PDB file of C-alpha atoms in Angstrom:
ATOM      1  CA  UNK A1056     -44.680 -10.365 -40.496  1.00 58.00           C
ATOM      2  CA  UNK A1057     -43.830  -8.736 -37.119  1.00 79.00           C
ATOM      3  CA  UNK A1058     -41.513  -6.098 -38.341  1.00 84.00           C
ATOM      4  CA  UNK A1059     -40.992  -4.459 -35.290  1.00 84.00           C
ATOM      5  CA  UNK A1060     -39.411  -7.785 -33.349  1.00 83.00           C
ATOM      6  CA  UNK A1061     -36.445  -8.285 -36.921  1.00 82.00           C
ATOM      7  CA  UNK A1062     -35.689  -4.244 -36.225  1.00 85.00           C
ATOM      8  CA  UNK A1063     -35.264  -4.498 -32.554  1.00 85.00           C
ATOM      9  CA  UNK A1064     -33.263  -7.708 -32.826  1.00 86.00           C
ATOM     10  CA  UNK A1065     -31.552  -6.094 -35.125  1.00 86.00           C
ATOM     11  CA  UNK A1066     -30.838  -2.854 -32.938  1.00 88.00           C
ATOM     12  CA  UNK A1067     -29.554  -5.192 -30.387  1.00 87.00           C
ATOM     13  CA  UNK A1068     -27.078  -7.213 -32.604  1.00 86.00           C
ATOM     14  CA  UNK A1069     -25.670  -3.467 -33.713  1.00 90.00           C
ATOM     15  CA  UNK A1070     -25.528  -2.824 -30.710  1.00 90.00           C
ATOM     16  CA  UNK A1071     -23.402  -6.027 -28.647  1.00 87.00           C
ATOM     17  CA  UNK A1072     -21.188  -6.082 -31.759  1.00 89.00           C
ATOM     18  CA  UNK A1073     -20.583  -2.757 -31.589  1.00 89.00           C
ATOM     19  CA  UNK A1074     -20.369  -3.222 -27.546  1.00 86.00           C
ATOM     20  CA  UNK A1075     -17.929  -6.394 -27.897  1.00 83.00           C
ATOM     21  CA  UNK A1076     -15.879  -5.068 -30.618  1.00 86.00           C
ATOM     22  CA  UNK A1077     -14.922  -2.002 -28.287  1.00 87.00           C
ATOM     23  CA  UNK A1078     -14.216  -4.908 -25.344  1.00 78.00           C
ATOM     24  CA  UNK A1079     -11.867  -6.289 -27.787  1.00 79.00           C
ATOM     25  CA  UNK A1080     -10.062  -3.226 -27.725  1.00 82.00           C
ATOM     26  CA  UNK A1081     -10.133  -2.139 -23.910  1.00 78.00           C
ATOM     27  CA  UNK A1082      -8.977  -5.309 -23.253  1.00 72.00           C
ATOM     28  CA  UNK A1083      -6.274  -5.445 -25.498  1.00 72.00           C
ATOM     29  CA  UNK A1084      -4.889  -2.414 -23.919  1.00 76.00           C
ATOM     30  CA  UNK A1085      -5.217  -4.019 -20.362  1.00 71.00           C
ATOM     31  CA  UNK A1086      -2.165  -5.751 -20.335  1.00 65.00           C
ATOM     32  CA  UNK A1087       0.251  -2.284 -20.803  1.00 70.00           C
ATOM     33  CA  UNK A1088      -2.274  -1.031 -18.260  1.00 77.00           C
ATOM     34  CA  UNK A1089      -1.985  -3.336 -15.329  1.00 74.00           C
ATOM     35  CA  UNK A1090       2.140  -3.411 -16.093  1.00 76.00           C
ATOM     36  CA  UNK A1091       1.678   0.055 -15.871  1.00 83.00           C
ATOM     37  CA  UNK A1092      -0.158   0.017 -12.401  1.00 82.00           C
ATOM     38  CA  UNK A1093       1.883  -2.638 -11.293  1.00 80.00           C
ATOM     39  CA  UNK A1094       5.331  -0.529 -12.044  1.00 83.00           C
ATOM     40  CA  UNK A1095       3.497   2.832 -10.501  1.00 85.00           C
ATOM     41  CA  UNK A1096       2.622   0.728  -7.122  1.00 83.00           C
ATOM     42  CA  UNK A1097       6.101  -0.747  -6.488  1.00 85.00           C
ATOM     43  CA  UNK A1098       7.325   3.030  -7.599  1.00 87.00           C
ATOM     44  CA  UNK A1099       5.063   4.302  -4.840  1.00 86.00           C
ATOM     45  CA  UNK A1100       7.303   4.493  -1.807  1.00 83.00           C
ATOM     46  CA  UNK A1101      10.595   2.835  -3.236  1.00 88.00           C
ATOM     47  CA  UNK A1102      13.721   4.238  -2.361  1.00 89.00           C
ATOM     48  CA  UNK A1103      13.571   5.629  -6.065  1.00 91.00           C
ATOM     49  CA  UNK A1104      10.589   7.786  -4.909  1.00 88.00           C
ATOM     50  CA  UNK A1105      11.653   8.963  -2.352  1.00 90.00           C
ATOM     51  CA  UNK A1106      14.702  10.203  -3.642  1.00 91.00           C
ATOM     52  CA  UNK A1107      13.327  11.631  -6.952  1.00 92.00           C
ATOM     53  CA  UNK A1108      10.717  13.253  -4.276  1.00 91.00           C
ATOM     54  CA  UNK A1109      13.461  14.860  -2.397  1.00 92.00           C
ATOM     55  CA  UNK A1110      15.119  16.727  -6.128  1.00 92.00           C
ATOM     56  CA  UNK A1111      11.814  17.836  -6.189  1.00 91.00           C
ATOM     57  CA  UNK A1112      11.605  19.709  -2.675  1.00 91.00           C
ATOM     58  CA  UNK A1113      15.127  21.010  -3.063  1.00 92.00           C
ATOM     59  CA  UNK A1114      14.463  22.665  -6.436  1.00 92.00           C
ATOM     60  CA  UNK A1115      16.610  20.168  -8.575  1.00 93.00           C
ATOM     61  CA  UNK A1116      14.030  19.290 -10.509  1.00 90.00           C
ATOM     62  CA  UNK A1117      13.076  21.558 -14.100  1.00 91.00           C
ATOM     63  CA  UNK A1118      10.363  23.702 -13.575  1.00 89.00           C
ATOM     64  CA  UNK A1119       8.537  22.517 -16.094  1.00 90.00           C
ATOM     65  CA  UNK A1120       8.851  18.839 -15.552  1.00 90.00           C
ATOM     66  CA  UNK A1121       5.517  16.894 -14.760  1.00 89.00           C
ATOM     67  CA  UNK A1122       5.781  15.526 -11.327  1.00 88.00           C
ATOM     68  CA  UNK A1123       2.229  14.244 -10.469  1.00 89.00           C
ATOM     69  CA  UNK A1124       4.099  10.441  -9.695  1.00 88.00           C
ATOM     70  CA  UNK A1125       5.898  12.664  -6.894  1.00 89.00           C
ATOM     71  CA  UNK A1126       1.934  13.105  -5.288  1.00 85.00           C
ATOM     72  CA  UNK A1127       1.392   9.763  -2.975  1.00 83.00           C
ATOM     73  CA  UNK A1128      -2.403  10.522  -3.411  1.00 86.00           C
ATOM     74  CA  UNK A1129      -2.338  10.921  -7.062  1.00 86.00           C
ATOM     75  CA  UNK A1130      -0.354   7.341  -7.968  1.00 86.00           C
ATOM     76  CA  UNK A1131      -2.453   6.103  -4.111  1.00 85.00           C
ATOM     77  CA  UNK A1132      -5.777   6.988  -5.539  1.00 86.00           C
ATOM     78  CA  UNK A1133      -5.250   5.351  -9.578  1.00 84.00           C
ATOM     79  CA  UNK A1134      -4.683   2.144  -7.571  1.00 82.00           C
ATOM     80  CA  UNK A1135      -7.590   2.066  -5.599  1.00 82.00           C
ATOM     81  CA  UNK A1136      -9.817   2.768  -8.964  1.00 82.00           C
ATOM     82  CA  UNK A1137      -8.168   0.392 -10.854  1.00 79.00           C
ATOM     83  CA  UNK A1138      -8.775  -1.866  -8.086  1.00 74.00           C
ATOM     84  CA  UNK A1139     -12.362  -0.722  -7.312  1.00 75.00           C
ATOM     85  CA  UNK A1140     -12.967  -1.346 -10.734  1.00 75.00           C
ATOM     86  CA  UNK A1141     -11.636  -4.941 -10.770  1.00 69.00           C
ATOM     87  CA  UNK A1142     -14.034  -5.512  -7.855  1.00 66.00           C
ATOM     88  CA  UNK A1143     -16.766  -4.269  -9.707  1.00 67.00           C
ATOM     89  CA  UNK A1144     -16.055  -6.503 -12.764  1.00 65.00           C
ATOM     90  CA  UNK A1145     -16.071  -9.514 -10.958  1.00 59.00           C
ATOM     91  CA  UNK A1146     -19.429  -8.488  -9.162  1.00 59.00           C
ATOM     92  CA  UNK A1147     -21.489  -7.256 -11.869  1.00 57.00           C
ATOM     93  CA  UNK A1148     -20.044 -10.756 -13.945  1.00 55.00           C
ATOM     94  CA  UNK A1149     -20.236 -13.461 -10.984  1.00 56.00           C
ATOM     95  CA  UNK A1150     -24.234 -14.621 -10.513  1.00 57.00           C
ATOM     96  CA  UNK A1151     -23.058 -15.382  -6.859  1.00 61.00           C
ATOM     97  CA  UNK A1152     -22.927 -19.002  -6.986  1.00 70.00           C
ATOM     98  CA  UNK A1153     -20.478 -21.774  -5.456  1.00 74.00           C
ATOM     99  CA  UNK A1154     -18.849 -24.102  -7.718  1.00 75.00           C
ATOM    100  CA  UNK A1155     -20.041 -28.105  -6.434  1.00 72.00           C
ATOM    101  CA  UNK A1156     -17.344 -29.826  -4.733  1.00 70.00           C
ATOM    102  CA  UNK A1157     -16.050 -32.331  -7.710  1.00 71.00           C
ATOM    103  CA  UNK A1158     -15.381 -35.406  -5.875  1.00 67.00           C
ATOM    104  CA  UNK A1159     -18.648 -34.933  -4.120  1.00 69.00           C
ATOM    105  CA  UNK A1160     -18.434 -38.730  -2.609  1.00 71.00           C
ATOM    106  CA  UNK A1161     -15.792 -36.897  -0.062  1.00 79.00           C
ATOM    107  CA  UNK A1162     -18.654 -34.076   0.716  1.00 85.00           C
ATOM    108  CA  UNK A1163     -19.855 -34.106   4.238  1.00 86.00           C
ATOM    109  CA  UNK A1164     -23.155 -33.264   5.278  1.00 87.00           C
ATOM    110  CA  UNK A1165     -23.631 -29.662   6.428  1.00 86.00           C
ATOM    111  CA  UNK A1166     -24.001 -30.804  10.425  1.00 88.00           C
ATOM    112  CA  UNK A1167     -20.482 -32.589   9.813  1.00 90.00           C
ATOM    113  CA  UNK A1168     -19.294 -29.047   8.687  1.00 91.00           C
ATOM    114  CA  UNK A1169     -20.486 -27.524  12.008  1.00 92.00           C
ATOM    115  CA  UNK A1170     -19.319 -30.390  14.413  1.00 92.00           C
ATOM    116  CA  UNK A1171     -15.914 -29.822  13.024  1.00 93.00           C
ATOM    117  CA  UNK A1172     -16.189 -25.971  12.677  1.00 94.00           C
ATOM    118  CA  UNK A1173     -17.012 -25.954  16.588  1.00 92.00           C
ATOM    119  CA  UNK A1174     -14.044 -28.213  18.186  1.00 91.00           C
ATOM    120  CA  UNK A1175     -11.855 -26.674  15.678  1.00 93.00           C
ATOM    121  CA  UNK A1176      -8.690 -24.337  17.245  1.00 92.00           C
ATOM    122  CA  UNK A1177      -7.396 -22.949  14.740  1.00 95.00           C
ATOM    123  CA  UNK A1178      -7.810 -22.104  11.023  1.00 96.00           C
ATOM    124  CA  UNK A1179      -6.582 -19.925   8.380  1.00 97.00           C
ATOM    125  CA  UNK A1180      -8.143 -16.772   7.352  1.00 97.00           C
ATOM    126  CA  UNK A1181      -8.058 -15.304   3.390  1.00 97.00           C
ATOM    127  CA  UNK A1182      -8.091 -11.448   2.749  1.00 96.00           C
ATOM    128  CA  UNK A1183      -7.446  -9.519  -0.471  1.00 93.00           C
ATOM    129  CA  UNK A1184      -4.555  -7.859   0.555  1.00 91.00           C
ATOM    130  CA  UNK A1185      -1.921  -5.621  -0.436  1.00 90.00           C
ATOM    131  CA  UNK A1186      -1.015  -5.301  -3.939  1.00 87.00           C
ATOM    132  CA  UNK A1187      -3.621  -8.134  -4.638  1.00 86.00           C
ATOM    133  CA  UNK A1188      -1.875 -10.556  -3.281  1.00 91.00           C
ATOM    134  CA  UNK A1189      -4.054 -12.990  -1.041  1.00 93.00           C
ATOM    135  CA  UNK A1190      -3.577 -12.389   2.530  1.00 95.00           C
ATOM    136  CA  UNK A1191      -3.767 -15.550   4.612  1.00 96.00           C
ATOM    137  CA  UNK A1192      -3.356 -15.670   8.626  1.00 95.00           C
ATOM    138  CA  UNK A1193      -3.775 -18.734  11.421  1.00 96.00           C
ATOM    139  CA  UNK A1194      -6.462 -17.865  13.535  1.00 96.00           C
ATOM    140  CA  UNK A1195      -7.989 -17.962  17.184  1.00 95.00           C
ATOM    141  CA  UNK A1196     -11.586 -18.029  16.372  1.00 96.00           C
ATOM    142  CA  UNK A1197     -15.653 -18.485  17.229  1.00 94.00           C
ATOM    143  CA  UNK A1198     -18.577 -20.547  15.428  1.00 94.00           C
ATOM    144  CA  UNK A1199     -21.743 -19.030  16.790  1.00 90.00           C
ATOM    145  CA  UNK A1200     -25.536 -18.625  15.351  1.00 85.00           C
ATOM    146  CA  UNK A1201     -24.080 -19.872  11.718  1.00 89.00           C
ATOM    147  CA  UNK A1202     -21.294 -16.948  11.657  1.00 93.00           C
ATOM    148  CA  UNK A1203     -17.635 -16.867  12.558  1.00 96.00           C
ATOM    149  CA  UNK A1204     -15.722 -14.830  14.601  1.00 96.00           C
ATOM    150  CA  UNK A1205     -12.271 -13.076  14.817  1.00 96.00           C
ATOM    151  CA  UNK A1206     -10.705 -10.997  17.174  1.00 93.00           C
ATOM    152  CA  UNK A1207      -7.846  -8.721  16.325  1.00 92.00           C
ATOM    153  CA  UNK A1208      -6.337  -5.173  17.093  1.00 91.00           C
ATOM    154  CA  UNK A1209      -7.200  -1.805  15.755  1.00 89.00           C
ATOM    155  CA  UNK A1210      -5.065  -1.295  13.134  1.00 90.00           C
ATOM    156  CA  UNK A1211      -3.123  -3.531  10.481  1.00 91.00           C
ATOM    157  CA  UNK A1212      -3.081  -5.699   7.443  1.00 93.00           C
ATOM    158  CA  UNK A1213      -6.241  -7.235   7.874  1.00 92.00           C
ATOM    159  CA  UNK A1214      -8.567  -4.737   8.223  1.00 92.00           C
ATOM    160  CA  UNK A1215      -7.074  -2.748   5.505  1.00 92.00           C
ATOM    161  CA  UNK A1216      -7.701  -5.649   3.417  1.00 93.00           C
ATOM    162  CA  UNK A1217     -11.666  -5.849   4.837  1.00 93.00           C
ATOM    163  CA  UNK A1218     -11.720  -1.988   3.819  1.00 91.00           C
ATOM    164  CA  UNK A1219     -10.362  -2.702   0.525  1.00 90.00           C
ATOM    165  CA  UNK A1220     -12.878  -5.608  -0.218  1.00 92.00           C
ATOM    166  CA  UNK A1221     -14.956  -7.675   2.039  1.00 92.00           C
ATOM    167  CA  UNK A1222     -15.109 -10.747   0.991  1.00 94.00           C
ATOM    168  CA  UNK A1223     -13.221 -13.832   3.024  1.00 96.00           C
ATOM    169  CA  UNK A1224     -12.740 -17.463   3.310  1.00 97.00           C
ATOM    170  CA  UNK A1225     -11.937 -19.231   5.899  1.00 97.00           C
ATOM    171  CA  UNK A1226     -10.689 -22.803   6.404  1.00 97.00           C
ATOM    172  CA  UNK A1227      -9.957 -25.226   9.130  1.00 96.00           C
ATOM    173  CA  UNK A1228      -8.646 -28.644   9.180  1.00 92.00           C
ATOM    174  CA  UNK A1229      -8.802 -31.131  11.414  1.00 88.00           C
ATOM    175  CA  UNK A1230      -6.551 -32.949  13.120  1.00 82.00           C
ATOM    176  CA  UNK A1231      -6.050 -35.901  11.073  1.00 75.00           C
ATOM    177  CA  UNK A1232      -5.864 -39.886  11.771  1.00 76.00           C
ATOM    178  CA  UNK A1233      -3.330 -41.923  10.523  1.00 73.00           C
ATOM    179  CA  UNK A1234      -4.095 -45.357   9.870  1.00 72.00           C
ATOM    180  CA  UNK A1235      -2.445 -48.362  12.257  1.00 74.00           C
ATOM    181  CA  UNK A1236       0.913 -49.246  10.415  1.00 73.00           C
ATOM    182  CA  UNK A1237       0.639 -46.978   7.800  1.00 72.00           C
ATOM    183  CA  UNK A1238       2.150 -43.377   6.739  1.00 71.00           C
ATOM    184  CA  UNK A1239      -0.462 -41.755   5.279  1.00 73.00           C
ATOM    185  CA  UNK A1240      -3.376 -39.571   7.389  1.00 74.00           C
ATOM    186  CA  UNK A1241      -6.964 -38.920   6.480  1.00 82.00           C
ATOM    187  CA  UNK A1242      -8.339 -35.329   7.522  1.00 86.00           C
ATOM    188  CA  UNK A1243     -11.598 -33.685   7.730  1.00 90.00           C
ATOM    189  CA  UNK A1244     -11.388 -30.201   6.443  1.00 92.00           C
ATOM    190  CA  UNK A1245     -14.221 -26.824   6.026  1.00 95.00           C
ATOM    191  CA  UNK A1246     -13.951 -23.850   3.546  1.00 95.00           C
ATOM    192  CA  UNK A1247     -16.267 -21.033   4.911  1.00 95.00           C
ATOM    193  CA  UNK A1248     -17.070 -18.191   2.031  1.00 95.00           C
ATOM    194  CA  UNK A1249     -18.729 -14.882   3.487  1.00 94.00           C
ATOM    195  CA  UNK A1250     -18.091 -10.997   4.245  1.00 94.00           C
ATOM    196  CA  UNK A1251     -16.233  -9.111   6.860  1.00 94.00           C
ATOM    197  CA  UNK A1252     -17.501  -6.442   9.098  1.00 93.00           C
ATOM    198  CA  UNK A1253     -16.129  -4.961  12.420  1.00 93.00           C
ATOM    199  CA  UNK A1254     -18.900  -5.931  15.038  1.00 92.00           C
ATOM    200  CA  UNK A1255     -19.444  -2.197  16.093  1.00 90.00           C
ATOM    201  CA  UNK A1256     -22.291  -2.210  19.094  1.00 90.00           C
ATOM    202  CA  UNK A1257     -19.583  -2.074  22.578  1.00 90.00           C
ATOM    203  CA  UNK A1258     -21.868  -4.269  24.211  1.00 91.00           C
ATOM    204  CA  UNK A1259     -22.067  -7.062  21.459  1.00 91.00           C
ATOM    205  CA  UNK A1260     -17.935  -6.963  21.314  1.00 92.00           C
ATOM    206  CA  UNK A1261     -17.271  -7.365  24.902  1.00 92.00           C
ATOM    207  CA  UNK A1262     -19.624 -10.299  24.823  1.00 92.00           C
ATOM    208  CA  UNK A1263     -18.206 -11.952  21.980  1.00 93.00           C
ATOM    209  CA  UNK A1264     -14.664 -11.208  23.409  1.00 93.00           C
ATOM    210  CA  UNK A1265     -15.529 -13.194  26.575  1.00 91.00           C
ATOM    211  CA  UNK A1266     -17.022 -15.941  24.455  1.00 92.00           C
ATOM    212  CA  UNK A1267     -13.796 -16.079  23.040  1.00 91.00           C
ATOM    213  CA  UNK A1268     -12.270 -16.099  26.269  1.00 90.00           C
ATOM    214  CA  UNK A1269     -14.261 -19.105  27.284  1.00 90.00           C
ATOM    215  CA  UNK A1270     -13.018 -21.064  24.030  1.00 91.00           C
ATOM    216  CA  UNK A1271      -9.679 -20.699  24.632  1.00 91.00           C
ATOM    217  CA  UNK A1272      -8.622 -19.680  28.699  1.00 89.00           C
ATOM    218  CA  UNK A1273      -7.647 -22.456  30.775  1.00 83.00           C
ATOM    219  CA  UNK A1274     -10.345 -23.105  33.657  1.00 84.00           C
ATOM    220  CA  UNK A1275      -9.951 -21.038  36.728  1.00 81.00           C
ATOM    221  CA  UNK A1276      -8.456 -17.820  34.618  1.00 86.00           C
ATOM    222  CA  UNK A1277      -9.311 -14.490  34.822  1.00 89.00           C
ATOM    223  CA  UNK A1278     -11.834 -13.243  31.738  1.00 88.00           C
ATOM    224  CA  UNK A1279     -12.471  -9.841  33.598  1.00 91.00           C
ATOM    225  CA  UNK A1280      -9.159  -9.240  34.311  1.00 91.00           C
ATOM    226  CA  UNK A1281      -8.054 -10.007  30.974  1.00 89.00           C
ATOM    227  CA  UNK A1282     -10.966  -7.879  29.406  1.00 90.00           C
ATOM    228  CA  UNK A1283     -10.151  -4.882  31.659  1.00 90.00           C
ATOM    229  CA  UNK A1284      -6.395  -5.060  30.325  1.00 90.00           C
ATOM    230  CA  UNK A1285      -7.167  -6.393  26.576  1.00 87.00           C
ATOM    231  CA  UNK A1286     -10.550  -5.590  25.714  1.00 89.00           C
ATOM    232  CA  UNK A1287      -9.871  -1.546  25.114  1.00 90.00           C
ATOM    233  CA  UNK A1288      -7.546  -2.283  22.567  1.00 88.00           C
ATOM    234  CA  UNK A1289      -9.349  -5.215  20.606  1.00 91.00           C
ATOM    235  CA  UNK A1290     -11.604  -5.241  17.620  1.00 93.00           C
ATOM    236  CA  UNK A1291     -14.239  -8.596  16.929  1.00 94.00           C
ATOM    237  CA  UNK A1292     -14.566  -9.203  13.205  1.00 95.00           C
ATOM    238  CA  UNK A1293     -17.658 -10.893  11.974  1.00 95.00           C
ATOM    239  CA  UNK A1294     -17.850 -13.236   8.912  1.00 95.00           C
ATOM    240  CA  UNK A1295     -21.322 -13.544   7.852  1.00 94.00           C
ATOM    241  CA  UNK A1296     -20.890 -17.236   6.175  1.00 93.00           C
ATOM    242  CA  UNK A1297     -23.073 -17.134   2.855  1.00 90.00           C
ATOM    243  CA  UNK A1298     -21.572 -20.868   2.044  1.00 90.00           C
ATOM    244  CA  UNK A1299     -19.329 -23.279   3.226  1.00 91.00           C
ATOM    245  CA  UNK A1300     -18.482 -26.669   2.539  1.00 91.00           C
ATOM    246  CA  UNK A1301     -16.860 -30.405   3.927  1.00 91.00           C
ATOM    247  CA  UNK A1302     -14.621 -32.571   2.299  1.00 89.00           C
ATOM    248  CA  UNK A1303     -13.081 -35.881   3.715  1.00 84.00           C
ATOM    249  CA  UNK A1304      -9.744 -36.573   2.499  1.00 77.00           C
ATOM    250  CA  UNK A1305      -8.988 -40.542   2.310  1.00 69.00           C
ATOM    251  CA  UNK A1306      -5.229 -40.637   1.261  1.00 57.00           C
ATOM    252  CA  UNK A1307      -4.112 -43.583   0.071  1.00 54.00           C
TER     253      UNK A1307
END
């Protein structure tokens, strides 16, 4: 009889039961703690804050009263751990797999995805933003060597959210046809999944800015111009796609 395999199976039973039983637990207190961080971030700032902040600089506040929710950075830096740690959750527990589309009769084929990803205009961009609410924005955009790109301005909502986490999708949909004598419209649509990252060579941006140019500016304008005035004040994001898929919506 192999003893030594039953004791180390055994070790390891003790062990996740132990292990789960104290998940049990920590998650059962997760609900007062996310109310808690939810209350402390719309606290953060409020007009309640800043007041209660203000009794505190005047000296109307007891001496001996503990005022660490007056510190931004102390109540600031709780949310980004709890929020770091949510991140980490989800990466150390997702394998990095993409779910198959269900009705995979309405998949197209991955060079139907790029046909429609390059005469595409516009599409709609999906951030983790603020409070963990998904960010979503229209966008201008470029399809080039398998990897979309964005331009935008050097400071704002978006690339706080790409600082916070980098992970993106991006759809576009196309225009749609609607059938002779009928109401209803059938589109083509994309989902892009992937990860943000400000393009940071100079030379690299400048020439993705100008292909950008080319996508969009009438024929006969100005790119140079436009760079000189624009191009100081412009960031390209980069969305390294790591999976993407087509569907064909029939309605009716």
């Amino acid at each position: 009889m192999n003893t030594e395999r039953i004791t180390l199976m055994e070790q390891r039973l003790q062990r996740a039961e132990k292990a789960l039983s104290a998940l049990e637990t920590a998650l059962e207190q997760y609900t007062d703690v996310h109310n808690d961080i939810t209350a402390l971030d719309t606290y953060l700032g409020s007009p309640e804050w800043l007041a209660d902040r203000d009794d505190d600089e005047a000296g109307r506040l007891p001496q001996d009263l503990k005022r660490g929710v007056l510190s931004e950075d102390a109540i600031w830096n709780l949310i980004e751990r709890y929020r770091d740690l949510k991140q980490q959750m989800h990466e150390t527990y997702h394998d990095g797999s993409f779910r198959p589309m269900r009705r995979f009769k309405q998949q197209m084929s991955g060079e139907e995805c790029i046909a429609l990803l390059k005469r595409a205009s516009r599409g709609v961009l999906a951030l983790y933003g603020d409070g963990g609410y998904p960010y979503t924005v229209p966008m201008d955009f470029l399809f080039a060597d398998g990897n979309l790109y964005f331009h935008c301005a050097k400071e704002g909502h978006k690339l706080d959210a790409i600082r916070r986490c980098d992970k993106a999708t991006f759809c576009v949909l196309s225009e749609g046809v609607k059938e002779p004598d009928s109401w209803w419209y059938h589109f083509d649509s994309v989902v892009c999944f992937g990860r943000m990252s400000i393009v940071e060579d100079k030379e690299r941006t400048d020439t993705l800015l100008r292909m950008l140019g080319s996508k969009y500016f009438p024929e006969g304008y100005d790119i140079e111009a436009d760079m000189t005035r624009n191009a100081p004040n412009a960031l390209v994001l980069e969305m390294r796609v790591e999976h993407l898929s087509g569907k064909r919506v029939r309605e009716k």
